């Protein structure tokens, strides 16, 4: 689904240290949509906070770390 594609793209940008605003601009989405996807990923992956989401992305080879 398109939603899953966005979640993976967002996760990659999170791994690159991008802010919600930067991700929204990059993907031509609203900041609120990005926030919603990130929140949902935290729930699905049973993570506590954005730092854990960042670590998850890095540990799973999604994104290239800070750029």
Short mmCIF file of C-alpha atoms in Angstrom, two decimals, residues 37-66:
data_model
loop_
_atom_site.label_atom_id
_atom_site.label_comp_id
_atom_site.label_asym_id
_atom_site.label_seq_id
_atom_site.Cartn_x
_atom_site.Cartn_y
_atom_site.Cartn_z
CA UNK A 37 3.19 7.94 10.23
CA UNK A 38 6.00 8.23 12.79
CA UNK A 39 3.58 7.79 15.69
CA UNK A 40 2.04 4.73 14.04
CA UNK A 41 5.50 3.22 13.42
CA UNK A 42 6.33 3.66 17.11
CA UNK A 43 3.15 1.76 17.99
CA UNK A 44 3.65 -1.02 15.44
CA UNK A 45 7.30 -1.55 16.36
CA UNK A 46 6.54 -1.21 20.08
CA UNK A 47 9.12 1.52 20.52
CA UNK A 48 9.04 4.17 23.23
CA UNK A 49 10.34 7.32 21.54
CA UNK A 50 11.84 8.86 18.39
CA UNK A 51 15.39 7.98 19.45
CA UNK A 52 14.42 4.32 19.48
CA UNK A 53 12.87 4.73 16.01
CA UNK A 54 16.14 6.26 14.78
CA UNK A 55 18.12 3.36 16.31
CA UNK A 56 15.72 0.81 14.80
CA UNK A 57 16.21 2.31 11.34
CA UNK A 58 20.01 2.31 11.67
CA UNK A 59 20.12 -1.23 13.10
CA UNK A 60 18.00 -2.49 10.19
CA UNK A 61 20.06 -0.77 7.47
CA UNK A 62 17.32 1.70 6.57
CA UNK A 63 18.84 5.03 5.61
CA UNK A 64 22.48 5.87 5.84
CA UNK A 65 22.84 7.51 9.20
CA UNK A 66 23.40 11.23 9.53
#
